[in-house]
């Protein structure tokens, strides 16, 4: 059974970098049949997909939403079986609940527990 | 991005009744890439339906999804509509339901809140 455990700081100052970790159990992050996505949810923006990363043809690849593509980086640690989100230059509108999710490339079928991130000085 | 519009915004029904939730896409969406999620307060979204009509693992048969149709408007543009039906409503079905399309950039509808009276 695949499980995702999120961790990371819940309070970030404006202009700084948001960093979250998604620990995966029950499946290798290097699996070539899935991707790993980060999403967020806020009252103002609803559910929003931020980007995904995946391992194909012996390479790590990523795709990002246009809304954050200049500020986001999703990376892996294969041996640790973890996926990471970095979002730079955060602003109050980045305040949201952040989720990692297993991405089957047609839906998100396993979700982490969510991390509340507040951007405030 | 493809805009998904869900209706109604809120639905209040009694236990045992049937709920019909709609999701209309601003552009053509293949049924293969339309999913529905259930989210209860304080919880992460849970996948219910994928490929418009396939139930995810562990989802009761009371939940079903379908494609209602595609409307061709203004020449080549078209909108696609999908439906989530929940039969024999139970109190634990109270939740917000989201539709989601998986195109080059996945997007979600704004949600329908289902209340069980």
mmCIF file of C-alpha atoms in Angstrom:
data_model
loop_
_atom_site.group_PDB
_atom_site.id
_atom_site.type_symbol
_atom_site.label_atom_id
_atom_site.label_comp_id
_atom_site.label_asym_id
_atom_site.label_seq_id
_atom_site.Cartn_x
_atom_site.Cartn_y
_atom_site.Cartn_z
ATOM 1 C CA UNK A 1 0.000 0.000 0.000
ATOM 2 C CA UNK A 2 1.508 3.309 -1.071
ATOM 3 C CA UNK A 3 1.669 6.013 1.591
ATOM 4 C CA UNK A 4 2.952 9.570 1.417
ATOM 5 C CA UNK A 5 4.213 11.374 4.521
ATOM 6 C CA UNK A 6 4.797 15.088 4.246
ATOM 7 C CA UNK A 7 7.099 17.204 6.368
ATOM 8 C CA UNK A 8 8.423 20.751 6.336
ATOM 9 C CA UNK A 9 8.102 24.160 7.911
ATOM 10 C CA UNK A 10 4.652 25.673 8.111
ATOM 11 C CA UNK A 11 5.684 29.316 8.404
ATOM 12 C CA UNK A 12 7.750 31.084 5.758
ATOM 13 C CA UNK A 13 8.644 34.768 5.523
ATOM 14 C CA UNK A 14 7.824 36.716 2.364
ATOM 15 C CA UNK A 15 10.534 36.560 -0.318
ATOM 16 C CA UNK A 16 12.027 33.418 1.248
ATOM 17 C CA UNK A 17 11.907 29.813 0.038
ATOM 18 C CA UNK A 18 9.246 27.244 0.884
ATOM 19 C CA UNK A 19 10.677 23.734 1.238
ATOM 20 C CA UNK A 20 8.634 20.580 1.750
ATOM 21 C CA UNK A 21 9.443 16.874 1.752
ATOM 22 C CA UNK A 22 7.248 13.964 0.713
ATOM 23 C CA UNK A 23 8.416 10.584 1.984
ATOM 24 C CA UNK A 24 7.115 7.696 -0.102
ATOM 25 C CA UNK A 25 6.583 4.167 1.183
ATOM 26 C CA UNK A 26 5.278 1.191 -0.729
ATOM 27 C CA UNK A 27 6.617 2.291 -4.116
ATOM 28 C CA UNK A 28 9.892 3.505 -5.535
ATOM 29 C CA UNK A 29 9.990 7.168 -6.533
ATOM 30 C CA UNK A 30 12.036 5.929 -9.487
ATOM 31 C CA UNK A 31 9.103 3.911 -10.839
ATOM 32 C CA UNK A 32 8.686 4.566 -14.555
ATOM 33 C CA UNK A 33 4.913 4.143 -14.484
ATOM 34 C CA UNK A 34 3.990 7.055 -12.234
ATOM 35 C CA UNK A 35 4.919 10.643 -11.507
ATOM 36 C CA UNK A 36 4.923 12.594 -8.254
ATOM 37 C CA UNK A 37 3.023 15.846 -8.145
ATOM 38 C CA UNK A 38 2.744 18.750 -5.773
ATOM 39 C CA UNK A 39 -0.562 20.577 -5.451
ATOM 40 C CA UNK A 40 -1.939 23.238 -3.161
ATOM 41 C CA UNK A 41 -5.355 24.353 -1.956
ATOM 42 C CA UNK A 42 -6.488 27.739 -0.742
ATOM 43 C CA UNK A 43 -9.883 29.445 -0.429
ATOM 44 C CA UNK A 44 -8.958 31.979 -3.108
ATOM 45 C CA UNK A 45 -7.385 29.650 -5.692
ATOM 46 C CA UNK A 46 -9.068 26.316 -4.955
ATOM 47 C CA UNK A 47 -7.131 23.164 -5.781
ATOM 48 C CA UNK A 48 -4.141 23.994 -7.948
ATOM 49 C CA UNK A 49 -1.594 21.664 -9.551
ATOM 50 C CA UNK A 50 1.930 23.048 -9.242
ATOM 51 C CA UNK A 51 4.082 20.525 -11.023
ATOM 52 C CA UNK A 52 5.291 16.965 -11.303
ATOM 53 C CA UNK A 53 8.512 15.040 -11.537
ATOM 54 C CA UNK A 54 9.122 11.553 -12.875
ATOM 55 C CA UNK A 55 11.858 9.115 -13.860
ATOM 56 C CA UNK A 56 11.916 8.093 -17.506
ATOM 57 C CA UNK A 57 14.644 6.616 -19.675
ATOM 58 C CA UNK A 58 17.115 6.860 -16.810
ATOM 59 C CA UNK A 59 16.527 10.581 -16.364
ATOM 60 C CA UNK A 60 14.630 12.683 -13.865
ATOM 61 C CA UNK A 61 12.193 14.954 -15.662
ATOM 62 C CA UNK A 62 9.767 17.624 -14.499
ATOM 63 C CA UNK A 63 6.815 19.646 -15.743
ATOM 64 C CA UNK A 64 5.575 22.773 -14.031
ATOM 65 C CA UNK A 65 2.471 24.926 -14.058
ATOM 66 C CA UNK A 66 2.853 28.204 -15.926
ATOM 67 C CA UNK A 67 1.708 30.023 -12.795
ATOM 68 C CA UNK A 68 4.810 29.036 -10.792
ATOM 69 C CA UNK A 69 7.296 27.745 -13.369
ATOM 70 C CA UNK A 70 9.820 30.493 -12.682
ATOM 71 C CA UNK A 71 9.869 29.785 -8.928
ATOM 72 C CA UNK A 72 9.410 26.029 -8.504
ATOM 73 C CA UNK A 73 11.739 23.080 -8.372
ATOM 74 C CA UNK A 74 10.683 19.457 -7.725
ATOM 75 C CA UNK A 75 13.472 17.002 -7.076
ATOM 76 C CA UNK A 76 14.010 13.432 -5.812
ATOM 77 C CA UNK A 77 16.263 11.446 -3.574
ATOM 78 C CA UNK A 78 16.113 7.897 -4.905
ATOM 79 C CA UNK A 79 17.853 6.108 -1.996
ATOM 80 C CA UNK A 80 15.790 8.048 0.560
ATOM 81 C CA UNK A 81 12.648 7.542 -1.568
ATOM 82 C CA UNK A 82 11.649 11.162 -1.078
ATOM 83 C CA UNK A 83 10.303 13.934 -3.282
ATOM 84 C CA UNK A 84 11.008 17.590 -2.568
ATOM 85 C CA UNK A 85 9.281 20.854 -3.340
ATOM 86 C CA UNK A 86 11.041 24.193 -3.390
ATOM 87 C CA UNK A 87 9.129 27.357 -4.115
ATOM 88 C CA UNK A 88 11.183 30.534 -4.094
ATOM 89 C CA UNK A 89 10.271 34.194 -3.562
ATOM 90 C CA UNK A 90 7.056 33.354 -1.737
ATOM 91 C CA UNK A 91 4.360 35.937 -1.105
ATOM 92 C CA UNK A 92 1.239 35.928 1.086
ATOM 93 C CA UNK A 93 -0.795 34.548 -1.841
ATOM 94 C CA UNK A 94 1.287 31.363 -1.614
ATOM 95 C CA UNK A 95 -0.375 30.639 1.731
ATOM 96 C CA UNK A 96 -2.167 27.326 1.274
ATOM 97 C CA UNK A 97 -2.351 23.678 2.216
ATOM 98 C CA UNK A 98 0.293 21.892 0.152
ATOM 99 C CA UNK A 99 -0.109 18.265 -0.915
ATOM 100 C CA UNK A 100 2.103 15.742 -2.577
ATOM 101 C CA UNK A 101 0.337 13.068 -4.580
ATOM 102 C CA UNK A 102 1.082 10.014 -6.673
ATOM 103 C CA UNK A 103 0.306 10.997 -10.230
ATOM 104 C CA UNK A 104 -0.933 8.218 -12.504
ATOM 105 C CA UNK A 105 -0.870 10.632 -15.452
ATOM 106 C CA UNK A 106 -4.658 10.519 -15.594
ATOM 107 C CA UNK A 107 -5.496 11.251 -11.927
ATOM 108 C CA UNK A 108 -3.931 11.654 -8.500
ATOM 109 C CA UNK A 109 -4.673 8.452 -6.643
ATOM 110 C CA UNK A 110 -2.704 8.689 -3.404
ATOM 111 C CA UNK A 111 -2.317 11.912 -1.421
ATOM 112 C CA UNK A 112 -0.168 13.032 1.443
ATOM 113 C CA UNK A 113 -1.769 14.366 4.593
ATOM 114 C CA UNK A 114 -1.237 17.999 3.600
ATOM 115 C CA UNK A 115 0.953 20.698 5.093
ATOM 116 C CA UNK A 116 -0.420 24.090 6.067
ATOM 117 C CA UNK A 117 2.020 26.762 4.916
ATOM 118 C CA UNK A 118 1.553 30.358 5.978
ATOM 119 C CA UNK A 119 3.582 33.117 4.356
ATOM 120 C CA UNK A 120 3.887 35.919 6.865
ATOM 121 C CA UNK A 121 6.515 38.115 8.411
ATOM 122 C CA UNK B 1 -5.872 26.216 -19.107
ATOM 123 C CA UNK B 2 -9.130 24.281 -19.306
ATOM 124 C CA UNK B 3 -11.767 25.739 -16.988
ATOM 125 C CA UNK B 4 -14.018 23.295 -15.161
ATOM 126 C CA UNK B 5 -17.317 24.652 -13.853
ATOM 127 C CA UNK B 6 -19.222 22.571 -11.333
ATOM 128 C CA UNK B 7 -22.885 22.848 -10.473
ATOM 129 C CA UNK B 8 -24.662 23.220 -8.230
ATOM 130 C CA UNK B 9 -22.438 24.982 -5.737
ATOM 131 C CA UNK B 10 -24.264 23.387 -2.835
ATOM 132 C CA UNK B 11 -26.628 20.432 -2.802
ATOM 133 C CA UNK B 12 -28.748 19.555 0.209
ATOM 134 C CA UNK B 13 -30.476 16.167 0.083
ATOM 135 C CA UNK B 14 -31.856 13.580 2.439
ATOM 136 C CA UNK B 15 -30.386 10.209 3.199
ATOM 137 C CA UNK B 16 -31.555 7.635 0.680
ATOM 138 C CA UNK B 17 -31.953 10.149 -2.151
ATOM 139 C CA UNK B 18 -29.824 10.399 -5.294
ATOM 140 C CA UNK B 19 -27.318 13.209 -5.919
ATOM 141 C CA UNK B 20 -26.394 14.385 -9.397
ATOM 142 C CA UNK B 21 -23.324 16.616 -9.699
ATOM 143 C CA UNK B 22 -22.258 18.278 -12.934
ATOM 144 C CA UNK B 23 -18.861 19.305 -14.281
ATOM 145 C CA UNK B 24 -18.633 21.306 -17.512
ATOM 146 C CA UNK B 25 -15.308 21.825 -19.279
ATOM 147 C CA UNK B 26 -14.569 24.960 -21.297
ATOM 148 C CA UNK B 27 -12.858 22.852 -23.970
ATOM 149 C CA UNK B 28 -13.007 19.266 -25.118
ATOM 150 C CA UNK B 29 -11.807 16.857 -22.438
ATOM 151 C CA UNK B 30 -11.331 13.206 -23.236
ATOM 152 C CA UNK B 31 -13.271 10.988 -20.864
ATOM 153 C CA UNK B 32 -10.004 9.128 -20.262
ATOM 154 C CA UNK B 33 -8.682 12.157 -18.392
ATOM 155 C CA UNK B 34 -11.596 13.185 -16.179
ATOM 156 C CA UNK B 35 -11.590 12.314 -12.493
ATOM 157 C CA UNK B 36 -13.751 12.996 -9.436
ATOM 158 C CA UNK B 37 -12.570 13.437 -5.838
ATOM 159 C CA UNK B 38 -14.255 13.565 -2.458
ATOM 160 C CA UNK B 39 -12.885 15.796 0.279
ATOM 161 C CA UNK B 40 -14.128 15.836 3.866
ATOM 162 C CA UNK B 41 -13.213 18.622 6.309
ATOM 163 C CA UNK B 42 -9.613 18.423 7.448
ATOM 164 C CA UNK B 43 -8.808 15.588 5.048
ATOM 165 C CA UNK B 44 -6.932 15.272 1.788
ATOM 166 C CA UNK B 45 -8.901 14.714 -1.409
ATOM 167 C CA UNK B 46 -9.749 11.081 -2.137
ATOM 168 C CA UNK B 47 -9.935 9.756 -5.689
ATOM 169 C CA UNK B 48 -13.413 8.376 -6.418
ATOM 170 C CA UNK B 49 -13.688 8.082 -10.193
ATOM 171 C CA UNK B 50 -11.100 8.093 -12.972
ATOM 172 C CA UNK B 51 -11.530 7.878 -16.715
ATOM 173 C CA UNK B 52 -14.941 9.499 -16.200
ATOM 174 C CA UNK B 53 -16.631 6.243 -15.161
ATOM 175 C CA UNK B 54 -14.161 3.915 -13.427
ATOM 176 C CA UNK B 55 -14.409 3.596 -9.658
ATOM 177 C CA UNK B 56 -11.163 3.779 -7.731
ATOM 178 C CA UNK B 57 -10.250 0.971 -5.391
ATOM 179 C CA UNK B 58 -12.583 0.679 -2.406
ATOM 180 C CA UNK B 59 -15.193 3.131 -3.711
ATOM 181 C CA UNK B 60 -18.749 1.852 -3.212
ATOM 182 C CA UNK B 61 -20.837 1.032 -6.266
ATOM 183 C CA UNK B 62 -23.264 3.790 -5.206
ATOM 184 C CA UNK B 63 -20.818 6.211 -6.831
ATOM 185 C CA UNK B 64 -20.895 6.350 -10.611
ATOM 186 C CA UNK B 65 -19.588 8.698 -13.259
ATOM 187 C CA UNK B 66 -20.500 9.378 -16.855
ATOM 188 C CA UNK B 67 -19.924 11.720 -19.758
ATOM 189 C CA UNK B 68 -23.073 13.655 -20.495
ATOM 190 C CA UNK B 69 -22.021 14.888 -23.912
ATOM 191 C CA UNK B 70 -19.984 17.314 -25.979
ATOM 192 C CA UNK B 71 -21.393 20.508 -27.421
ATOM 193 C CA UNK B 72 -19.822 21.933 -30.529
ATOM 194 C CA UNK B 73 -19.942 25.697 -30.421
ATOM 195 C CA UNK B 74 -18.427 28.447 -32.539
ATOM 196 C CA UNK B 75 -16.996 26.129 -35.131
ATOM 197 C CA UNK B 76 -14.295 23.889 -33.766
ATOM 198 C CA UNK B 77 -14.639 24.766 -30.095
ATOM 199 C CA UNK B 78 -16.497 22.339 -27.913
ATOM 200 C CA UNK B 79 -17.448 21.874 -24.304
ATOM 201 C CA UNK B 80 -17.720 18.555 -22.555
ATOM 202 C CA UNK B 81 -19.971 17.765 -19.609
ATOM 203 C CA UNK B 82 -19.529 15.040 -17.035
ATOM 204 C CA UNK B 83 -21.749 13.785 -14.226
ATOM 205 C CA UNK B 84 -21.112 12.189 -10.862
ATOM 206 C CA UNK B 85 -24.094 10.337 -9.451
ATOM 207 C CA UNK B 86 -24.342 9.151 -5.874
ATOM 208 C CA UNK B 87 -27.224 6.766 -5.237
ATOM 209 C CA UNK B 88 -28.847 6.010 -1.890
ATOM 210 C CA UNK B 89 -27.114 8.845 -0.060
ATOM 211 C CA UNK B 90 -25.677 8.105 3.361
ATOM 212 C CA UNK B 91 -24.652 10.602 6.070
ATOM 213 C CA UNK B 92 -20.968 9.884 5.441
ATOM 214 C CA UNK B 93 -21.326 11.169 1.867
ATOM 215 C CA UNK B 94 -21.368 14.731 3.205
ATOM 216 C CA UNK B 95 -18.304 16.291 1.610
ATOM 217 C CA UNK B 96 -17.066 18.571 -1.149
ATOM 218 C CA UNK B 97 -16.727 16.887 -4.534
ATOM 219 C CA UNK B 98 -14.253 18.079 -7.162
ATOM 220 C CA UNK B 99 -13.844 17.183 -10.794
ATOM 221 C CA UNK B 100 -10.408 17.322 -12.388
ATOM 222 C CA UNK B 101 -9.120 17.114 -15.948
ATOM 223 C CA UNK B 102 -5.682 15.796 -16.762
ATOM 224 C CA UNK B 103 -4.453 17.685 -19.791
ATOM 225 C CA UNK B 104 -1.019 19.164 -20.254
ATOM 226 C CA UNK B 105 -1.793 21.215 -17.170
ATOM 227 C CA UNK B 106 -4.263 19.550 -14.784
ATOM 228 C CA UNK B 107 -7.065 21.719 -13.430
ATOM 229 C CA UNK B 108 -9.847 21.255 -10.885
ATOM 230 C CA UNK B 109 -13.391 22.500 -10.647
ATOM 231 C CA UNK B 110 -14.357 24.760 -7.766
ATOM 232 C CA UNK B 111 -16.261 21.995 -6.007
ATOM 233 C CA UNK B 112 -19.831 21.052 -5.085
ATOM 234 C CA UNK B 113 -20.662 20.877 -1.388
ATOM 235 C CA UNK B 114 -23.033 18.015 -0.644
ATOM 236 C CA UNK B 115 -24.987 18.189 2.579
ATOM 237 C CA UNK B 116 -27.055 15.285 3.850
ATOM 238 C CA UNK B 117 -30.100 16.533 5.762
#
